[in-house]
Tab-separated table of C-alpha atoms in Angstrom:
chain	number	residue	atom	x	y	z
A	1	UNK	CA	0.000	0.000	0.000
A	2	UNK	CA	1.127	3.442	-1.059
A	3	UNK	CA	0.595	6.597	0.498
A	4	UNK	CA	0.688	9.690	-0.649
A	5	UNK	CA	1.593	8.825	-4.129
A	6	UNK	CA	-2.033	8.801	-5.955
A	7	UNK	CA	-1.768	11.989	-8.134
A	8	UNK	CA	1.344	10.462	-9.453
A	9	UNK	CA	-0.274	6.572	-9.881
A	10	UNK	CA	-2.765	8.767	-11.462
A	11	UNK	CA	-0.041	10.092	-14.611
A	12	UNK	CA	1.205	6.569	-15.272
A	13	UNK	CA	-2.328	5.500	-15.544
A	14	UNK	CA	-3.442	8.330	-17.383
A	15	UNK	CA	-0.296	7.599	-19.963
A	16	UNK	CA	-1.116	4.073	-20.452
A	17	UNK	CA	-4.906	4.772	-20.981
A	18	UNK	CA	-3.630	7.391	-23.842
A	19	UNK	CA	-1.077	4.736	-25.347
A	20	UNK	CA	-4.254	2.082	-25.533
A	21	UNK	CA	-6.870	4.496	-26.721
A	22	UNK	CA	-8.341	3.775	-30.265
A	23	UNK	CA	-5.318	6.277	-31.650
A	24	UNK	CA	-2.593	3.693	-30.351
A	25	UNK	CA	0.220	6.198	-29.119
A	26	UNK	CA	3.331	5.669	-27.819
A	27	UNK	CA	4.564	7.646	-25.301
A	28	UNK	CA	7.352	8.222	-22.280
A	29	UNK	CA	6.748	8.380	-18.362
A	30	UNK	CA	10.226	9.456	-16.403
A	31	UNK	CA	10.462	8.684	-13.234
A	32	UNK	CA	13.331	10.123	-10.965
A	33	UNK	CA	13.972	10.942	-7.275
A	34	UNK	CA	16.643	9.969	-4.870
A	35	UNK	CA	17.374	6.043	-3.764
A	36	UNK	CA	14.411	5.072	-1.606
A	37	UNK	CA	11.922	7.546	-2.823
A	38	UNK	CA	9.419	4.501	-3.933
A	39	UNK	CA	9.999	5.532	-7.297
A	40	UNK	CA	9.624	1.251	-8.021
A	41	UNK	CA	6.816	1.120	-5.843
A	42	UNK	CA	5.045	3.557	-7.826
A	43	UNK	CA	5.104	1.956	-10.882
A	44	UNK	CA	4.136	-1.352	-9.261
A	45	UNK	CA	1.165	0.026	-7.777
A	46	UNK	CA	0.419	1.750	-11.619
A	47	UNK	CA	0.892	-2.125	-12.615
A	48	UNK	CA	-2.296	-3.314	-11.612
A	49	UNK	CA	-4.324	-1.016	-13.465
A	50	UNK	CA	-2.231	-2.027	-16.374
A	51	UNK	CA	-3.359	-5.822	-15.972
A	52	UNK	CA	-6.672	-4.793	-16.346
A	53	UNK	CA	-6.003	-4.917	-20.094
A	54	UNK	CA	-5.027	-7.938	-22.287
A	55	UNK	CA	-1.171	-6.724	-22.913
A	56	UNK	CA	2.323	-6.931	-21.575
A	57	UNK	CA	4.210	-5.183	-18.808
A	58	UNK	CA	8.048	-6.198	-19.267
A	59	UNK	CA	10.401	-5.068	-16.680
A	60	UNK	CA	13.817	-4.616	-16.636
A	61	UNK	CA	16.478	-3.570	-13.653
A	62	UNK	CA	20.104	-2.085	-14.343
A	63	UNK	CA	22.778	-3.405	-11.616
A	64	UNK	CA	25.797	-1.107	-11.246
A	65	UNK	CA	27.526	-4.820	-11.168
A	66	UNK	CA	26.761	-5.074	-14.061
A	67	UNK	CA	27.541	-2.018	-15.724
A	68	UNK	CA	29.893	-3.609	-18.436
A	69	UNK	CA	27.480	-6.264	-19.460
A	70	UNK	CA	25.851	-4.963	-22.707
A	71	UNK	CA	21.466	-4.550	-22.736
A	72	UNK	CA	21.565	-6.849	-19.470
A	73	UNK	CA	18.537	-5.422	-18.211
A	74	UNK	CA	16.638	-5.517	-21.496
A	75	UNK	CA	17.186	-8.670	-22.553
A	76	UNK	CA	16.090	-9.774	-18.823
A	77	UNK	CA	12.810	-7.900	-19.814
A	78	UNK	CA	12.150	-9.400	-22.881
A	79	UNK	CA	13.273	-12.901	-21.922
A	80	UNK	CA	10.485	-12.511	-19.113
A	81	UNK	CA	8.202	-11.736	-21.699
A	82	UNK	CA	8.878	-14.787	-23.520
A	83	UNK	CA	7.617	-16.334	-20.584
A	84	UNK	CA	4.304	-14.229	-20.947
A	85	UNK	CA	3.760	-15.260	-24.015
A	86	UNK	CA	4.554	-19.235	-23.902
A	87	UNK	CA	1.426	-19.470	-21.158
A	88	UNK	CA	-0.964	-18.106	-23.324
A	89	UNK	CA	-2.956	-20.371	-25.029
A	90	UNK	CA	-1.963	-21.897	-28.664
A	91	UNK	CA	-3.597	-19.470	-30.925
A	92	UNK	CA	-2.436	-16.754	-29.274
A	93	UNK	CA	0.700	-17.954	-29.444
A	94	UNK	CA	0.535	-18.628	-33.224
A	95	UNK	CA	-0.570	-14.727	-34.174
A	96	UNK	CA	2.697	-13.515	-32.131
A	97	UNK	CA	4.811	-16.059	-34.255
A	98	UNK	CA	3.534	-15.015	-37.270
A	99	UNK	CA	3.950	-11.071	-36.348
A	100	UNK	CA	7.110	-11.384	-34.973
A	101	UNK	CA	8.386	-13.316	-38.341
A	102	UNK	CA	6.457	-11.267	-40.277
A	103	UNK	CA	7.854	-7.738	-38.640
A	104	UNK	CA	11.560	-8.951	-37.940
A	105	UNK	CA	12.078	-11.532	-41.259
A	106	UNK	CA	15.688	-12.474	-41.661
A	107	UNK	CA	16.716	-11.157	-38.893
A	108	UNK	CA	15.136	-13.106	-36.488
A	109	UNK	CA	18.341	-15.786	-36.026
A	110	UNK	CA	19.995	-12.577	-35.295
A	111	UNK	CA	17.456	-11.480	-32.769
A	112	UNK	CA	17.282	-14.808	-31.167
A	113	UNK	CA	20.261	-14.801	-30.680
A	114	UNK	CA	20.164	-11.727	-28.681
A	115	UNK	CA	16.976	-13.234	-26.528
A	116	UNK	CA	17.910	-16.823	-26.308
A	117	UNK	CA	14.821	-17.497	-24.521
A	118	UNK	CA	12.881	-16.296	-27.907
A	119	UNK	CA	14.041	-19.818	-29.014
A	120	UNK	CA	10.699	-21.170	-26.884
A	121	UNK	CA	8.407	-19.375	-29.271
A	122	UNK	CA	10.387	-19.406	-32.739
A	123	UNK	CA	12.489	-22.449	-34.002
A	124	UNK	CA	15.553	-20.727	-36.077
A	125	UNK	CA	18.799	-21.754	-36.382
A	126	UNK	CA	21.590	-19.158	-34.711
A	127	UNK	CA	24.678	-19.237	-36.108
A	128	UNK	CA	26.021	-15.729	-36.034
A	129	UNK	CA	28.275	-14.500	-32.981
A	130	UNK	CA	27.714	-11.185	-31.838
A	131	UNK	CA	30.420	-8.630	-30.538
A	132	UNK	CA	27.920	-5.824	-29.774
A	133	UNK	CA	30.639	-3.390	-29.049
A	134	UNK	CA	31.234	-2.874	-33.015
A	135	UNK	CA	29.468	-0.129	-34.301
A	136	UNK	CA	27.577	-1.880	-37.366
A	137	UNK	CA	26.491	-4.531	-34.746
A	138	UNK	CA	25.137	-1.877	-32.530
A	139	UNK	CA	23.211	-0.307	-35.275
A	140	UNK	CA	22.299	-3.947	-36.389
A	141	UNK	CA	20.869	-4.670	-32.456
A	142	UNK	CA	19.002	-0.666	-32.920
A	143	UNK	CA	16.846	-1.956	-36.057
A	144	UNK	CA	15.723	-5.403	-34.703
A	145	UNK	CA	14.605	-4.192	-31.504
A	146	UNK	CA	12.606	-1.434	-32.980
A	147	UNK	CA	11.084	-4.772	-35.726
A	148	UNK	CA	10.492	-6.793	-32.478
A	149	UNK	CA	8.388	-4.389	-30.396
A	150	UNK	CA	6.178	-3.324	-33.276
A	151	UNK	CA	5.338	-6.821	-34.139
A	152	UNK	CA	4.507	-7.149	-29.923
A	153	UNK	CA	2.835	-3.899	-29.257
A	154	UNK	CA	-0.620	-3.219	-30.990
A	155	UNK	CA	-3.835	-1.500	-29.961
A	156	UNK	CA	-5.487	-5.283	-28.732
A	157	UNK	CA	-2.566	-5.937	-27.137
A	158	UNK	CA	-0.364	-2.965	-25.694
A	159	UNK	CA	2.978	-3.183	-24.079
A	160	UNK	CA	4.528	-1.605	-21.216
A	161	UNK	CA	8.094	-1.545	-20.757
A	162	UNK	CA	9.711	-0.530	-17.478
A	163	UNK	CA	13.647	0.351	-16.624
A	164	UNK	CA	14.627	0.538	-13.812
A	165	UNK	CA	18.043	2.063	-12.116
A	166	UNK	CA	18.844	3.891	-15.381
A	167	UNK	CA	21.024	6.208	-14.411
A	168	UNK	CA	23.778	2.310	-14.564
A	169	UNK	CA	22.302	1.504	-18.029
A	170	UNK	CA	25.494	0.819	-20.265
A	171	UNK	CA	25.814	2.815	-23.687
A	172	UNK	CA	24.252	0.177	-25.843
A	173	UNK	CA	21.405	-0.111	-24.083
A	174	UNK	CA	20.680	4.034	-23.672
A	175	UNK	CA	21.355	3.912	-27.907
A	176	UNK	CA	18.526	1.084	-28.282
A	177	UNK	CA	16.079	2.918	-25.255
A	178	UNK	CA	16.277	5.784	-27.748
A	179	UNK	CA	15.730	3.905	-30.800
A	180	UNK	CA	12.586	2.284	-28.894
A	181	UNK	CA	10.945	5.296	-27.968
A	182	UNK	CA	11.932	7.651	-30.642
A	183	UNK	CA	10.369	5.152	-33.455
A	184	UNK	CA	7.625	6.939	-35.004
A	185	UNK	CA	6.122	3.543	-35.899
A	186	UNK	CA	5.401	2.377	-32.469
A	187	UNK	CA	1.863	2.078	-31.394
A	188	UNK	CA	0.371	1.101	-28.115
A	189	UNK	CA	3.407	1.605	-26.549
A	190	UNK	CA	4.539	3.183	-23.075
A	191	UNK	CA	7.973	3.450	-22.099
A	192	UNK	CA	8.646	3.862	-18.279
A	193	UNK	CA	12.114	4.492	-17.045
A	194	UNK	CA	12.824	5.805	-13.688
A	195	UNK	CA	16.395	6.827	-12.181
A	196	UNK	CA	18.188	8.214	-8.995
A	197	UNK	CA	17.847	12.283	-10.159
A	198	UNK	CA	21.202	13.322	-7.679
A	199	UNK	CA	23.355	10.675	-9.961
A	200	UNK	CA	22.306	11.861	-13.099
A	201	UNK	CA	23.422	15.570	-14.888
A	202	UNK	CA	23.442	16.984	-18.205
A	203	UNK	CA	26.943	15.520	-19.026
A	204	UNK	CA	26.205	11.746	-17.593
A	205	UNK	CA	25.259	9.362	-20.292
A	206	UNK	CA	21.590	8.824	-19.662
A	207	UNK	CA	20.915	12.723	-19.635
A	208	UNK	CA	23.002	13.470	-22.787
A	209	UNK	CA	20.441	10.452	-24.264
A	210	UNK	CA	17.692	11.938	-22.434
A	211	UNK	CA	18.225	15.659	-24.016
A	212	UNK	CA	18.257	13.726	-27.271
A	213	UNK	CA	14.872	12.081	-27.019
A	214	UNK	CA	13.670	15.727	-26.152
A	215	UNK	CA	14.854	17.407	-28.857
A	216	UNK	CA	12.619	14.277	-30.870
A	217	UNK	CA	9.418	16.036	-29.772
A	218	UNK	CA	8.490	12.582	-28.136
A	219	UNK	CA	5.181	12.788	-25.801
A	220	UNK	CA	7.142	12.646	-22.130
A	221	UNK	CA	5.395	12.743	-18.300
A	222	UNK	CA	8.035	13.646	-16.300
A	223	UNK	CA	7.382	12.241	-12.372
A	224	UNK	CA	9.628	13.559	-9.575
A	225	UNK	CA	9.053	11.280	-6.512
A	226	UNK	CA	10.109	13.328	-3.567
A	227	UNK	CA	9.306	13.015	0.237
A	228	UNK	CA	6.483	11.985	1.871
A	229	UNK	CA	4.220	15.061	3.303
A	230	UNK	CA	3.699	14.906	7.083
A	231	UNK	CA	0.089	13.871	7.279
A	232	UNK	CA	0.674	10.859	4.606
A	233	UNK	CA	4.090	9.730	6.779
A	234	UNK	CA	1.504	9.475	9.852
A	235	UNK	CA	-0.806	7.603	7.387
A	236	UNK	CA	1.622	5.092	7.335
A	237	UNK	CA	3.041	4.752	10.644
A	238	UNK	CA	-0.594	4.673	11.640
A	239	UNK	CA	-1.394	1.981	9.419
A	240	UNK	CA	1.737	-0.108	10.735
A	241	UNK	CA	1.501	-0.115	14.005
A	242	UNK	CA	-2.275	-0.138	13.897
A	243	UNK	CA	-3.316	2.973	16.197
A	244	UNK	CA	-5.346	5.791	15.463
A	245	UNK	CA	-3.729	8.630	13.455
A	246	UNK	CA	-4.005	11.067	16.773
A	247	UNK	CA	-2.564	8.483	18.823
A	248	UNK	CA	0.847	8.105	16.340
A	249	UNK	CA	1.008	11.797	14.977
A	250	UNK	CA	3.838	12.398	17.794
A	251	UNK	CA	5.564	9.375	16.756
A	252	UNK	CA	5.132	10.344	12.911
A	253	UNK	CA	6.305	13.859	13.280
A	254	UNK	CA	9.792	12.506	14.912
A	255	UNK	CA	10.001	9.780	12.029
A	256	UNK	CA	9.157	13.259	9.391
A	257	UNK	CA	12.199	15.153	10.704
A	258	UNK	CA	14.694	12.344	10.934
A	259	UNK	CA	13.816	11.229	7.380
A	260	UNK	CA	12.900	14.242	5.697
């Protein structure tokens, strides 16, 4: 349970019901605020309003570990995905086949071999090794990304996909975030990525990339998670320990000034 956070569960909601309208936008929610602000939270709580609708909510979560490993947290997003898709039932399964060989064509061995766990849904042979720090490759791993999520996101099925931590993302993965979300092709499509604000400044890489996807007049709800006012932190202390809000207000406003 969240408190104090509505009006902003309220602008992720509002985005996705935008990006699933009968238009079929695709659009960008930022989410930033210092480590601990419940910036993860928040978009967990948006989640279940996103469930309401037939689609896909893919998640993904950098780790400053693993800084030099190339699109680790999107390939961990789409590989859950994968998962998604194999428990649906056989028809459904079928139409996603067919639009993701239709959309990504010959370079789905390529692709597959970038999501090994796309293997479940799509029997191709991989051959090719890929050194994704070469700059054709890169540009290679831009254009099949872009062919698998519009073959995955449409208007009766929409996709949401969330990165977390981005202010660790590694340069490949900021380059094919871009390419994602700057596609004017996408449909049904939200983007949410949320990072600590205090790590990140003009000349880091994720705000250089995030001045770039500005300049593409892309649709962006910026969200600044900040500290919880003093009547919703005695909400929640209130709620905890299970007495009346009167009865932990003193306790709340000690809790307000330590934290705050």
């Amino acid at each position: 349970k969240l408190f104090g956070r509505g009006e902003h569960v309220s602008e992720l909601i509002n985005a996705y019901n935008r990006v699933t309208s009968a238009e079929g936008s695709s659009e960008i929610v930022l989410v930033s605020g210092y480590s601990g602000a419940g910036k993860s939270a928040l978009v967990k709580q948006a989640q279940n309003s996103f469930n309401e609708k037939d689609g896909f909510f893919l998640c993904g979560k950098f780790d400053q570990l693993q800084h030099v490993e190339p699109l680790s947290a999107i390939v961990d997003a789409f590989s859950g995905l994968c998962h998604e898709i194999m428990k649906k039932d056989a028809a459904t399964r079928d139409q996603i086949r067919s639009a993701i060989q239709e959309n990504v064509g010959s370079e789905t061995g390529f692709l597959i071999n970038l999501i090994p766990m796309l293997r479940n849904i799509i029997e191709v042979p991989v051959t090719e090794t890929i050194q994704i720090g070469a700059r054709e490759a890169q540009n290679r791993v831009k254009v099949v990304f872009r062919l698998f999520l519009r073959a995955l996101a449409t208007p009766d099925r929409p996709l949401v996909l969330f990165l977390d931590d981005l202010q660790w993302a590694d340069p490949v993965s900021l380059e094919v975030m871009k390419s994602l979300v700057m596609d004017t092709e996408d449909s049904s499509f939200l983007f949410i990525g949320s990072y600590r604000e205090n790590e990140v400044s003009k000349t880091h890489l994720l705000g250089k990339a995030l001045i770039d996807i500005e300049k593409n007049k892309t649709v962006i709800t910026k969200i600044k998670v900040g500290d919880l006012k003093k009547e919703y932190t005695n909400s929640l202390v209130s709620e905890i320990l299970q007495m009346s809000p009167h009865s932990s207000q003193p306790l709340a406003e000690v809790i307000h000034r330590k934290t705050s």
